One Martini backbone bead per residue (centre of mass of N, CA, C, O) as a GRO file, in nm:
protein
   67
    1UNK     BB    1 -10.635  -6.605  10.656
    2UNK     BB    2 -10.388  -6.551  10.818
    3UNK     BB    3 -10.198  -6.702  10.646
    4UNK     BB    4 -10.241  -6.543  10.398
    5UNK     BB    5 -10.128  -6.280  10.522
    6UNK     BB    6  -9.844  -6.396  10.593
    7UNK     BB    7  -9.765  -6.466  10.312
    8UNK     BB    8  -9.793  -6.203  10.187
    9UNK     BB    9  -9.580  -6.041  10.389
   10UNK     BB   10  -9.349  -6.221  10.284
   11UNK     BB   11  -9.351  -6.134   9.988
   12UNK     BB   12  -9.298  -5.853  10.031
   13UNK     BB   13  -9.045  -5.867  10.180
   14UNK     BB   14  -8.884  -5.998   9.949
   15UNK     BB   15  -8.945  -5.785   9.748
   16UNK     BB   16  -8.798  -5.551   9.897
   17UNK     BB   17  -8.518  -5.679   9.898
   18UNK     BB   18  -8.494  -5.717   9.593
   19UNK     BB   19  -8.543  -5.421   9.509
   20UNK     BB   20  -8.304  -5.320   9.657
   21UNK     BB   21  -8.081  -5.493   9.502
   22UNK     BB   22  -8.142  -5.391   9.238
   23UNK     BB   23  -8.084  -5.100   9.269
   24UNK     BB   24  -7.805  -5.111   9.344
   25UNK     BB   25  -7.710  -5.248   9.078
   26UNK     BB   26  -7.788  -5.028   8.905
   27UNK     BB   27  -7.624  -4.806   9.022
   28UNK     BB   28  -7.334  -4.964   8.951
   29UNK     BB   29  -7.381  -4.974   8.652
   30UNK     BB   30  -7.408  -4.655   8.612
   31UNK     BB   31  -7.107  -4.606   8.709
   32UNK     BB   32  -6.969  -4.792   8.493
   33UNK     BB   33  -7.109  -4.640   8.245
   34UNK     BB   34  -6.965  -4.378   8.290
   35UNK     BB   35  -6.685  -4.449   8.299
   36UNK     BB   36  -6.670  -4.576   7.999
   37UNK     BB   37  -6.757  -4.299   7.870
   38UNK     BB   38  -6.506  -4.151   7.953
   39UNK     BB   39  -6.298  -4.345   7.828
   40UNK     BB   40  -6.377  -4.321   7.542
   41UNK     BB   41  -6.348  -4.022   7.506
   42UNK     BB   42  -6.057  -4.020   7.545
   43UNK     BB   43  -5.978  -4.218   7.313
   44UNK     BB   44  -6.125  -4.043   7.076
   45UNK     BB   45  -5.908  -3.801   7.114
   46UNK     BB   46  -5.660  -3.960   7.068
   47UNK     BB   47  -5.746  -4.050   6.772
   48UNK     BB   48  -5.783  -3.771   6.660
   49UNK     BB   49  -5.475  -3.663   6.690
   50UNK     BB   50  -5.399  -3.852   6.474
   51UNK     BB   51  -5.203  -3.917   6.235
   52UNK     BB   52  -5.203  -4.084   5.942
   53UNK     BB   53  -4.891  -4.185   6.009
   54UNK     BB   54  -4.956  -4.325   6.279
   55UNK     BB   55  -5.117  -4.510   6.097
   56UNK     BB   56  -5.106  -4.825   6.018
   57UNK     BB   57  -5.053  -4.993   5.719
   58UNK     BB   58  -5.125  -5.333   5.642
   59UNK     BB   59  -4.925  -5.335   5.404
   60UNK     BB   60  -4.656  -5.225   5.565
   61UNK     BB   61  -4.657  -5.493   5.697
   62UNK     BB   62  -4.491  -5.752   5.819
   63UNK     BB   63  -4.482  -6.082   5.813
   64UNK     BB   64  -4.431  -6.322   5.984
   65UNK     BB   65  -4.194  -6.600   5.965
   66UNK     BB   66  -4.460  -6.810   5.982
   67UNK     BB   67  -4.607  -6.726   5.683
   0.00000   0.00000   0.00000
């Protein structure tokens, strides 16, 4: 009985450590997502300010000489 109790306590200790590690990873990933969302908003705002003449038409571009 005591052996089973020790095994269970060991498993709980490992699970607690794993849970803490996973929680830290999730928090870091959320920070990364927040940063990416802010950067994406900035890029979106920059693209919105472009006029159609700023956006190159693929037909107007010359092909490189190796084509």
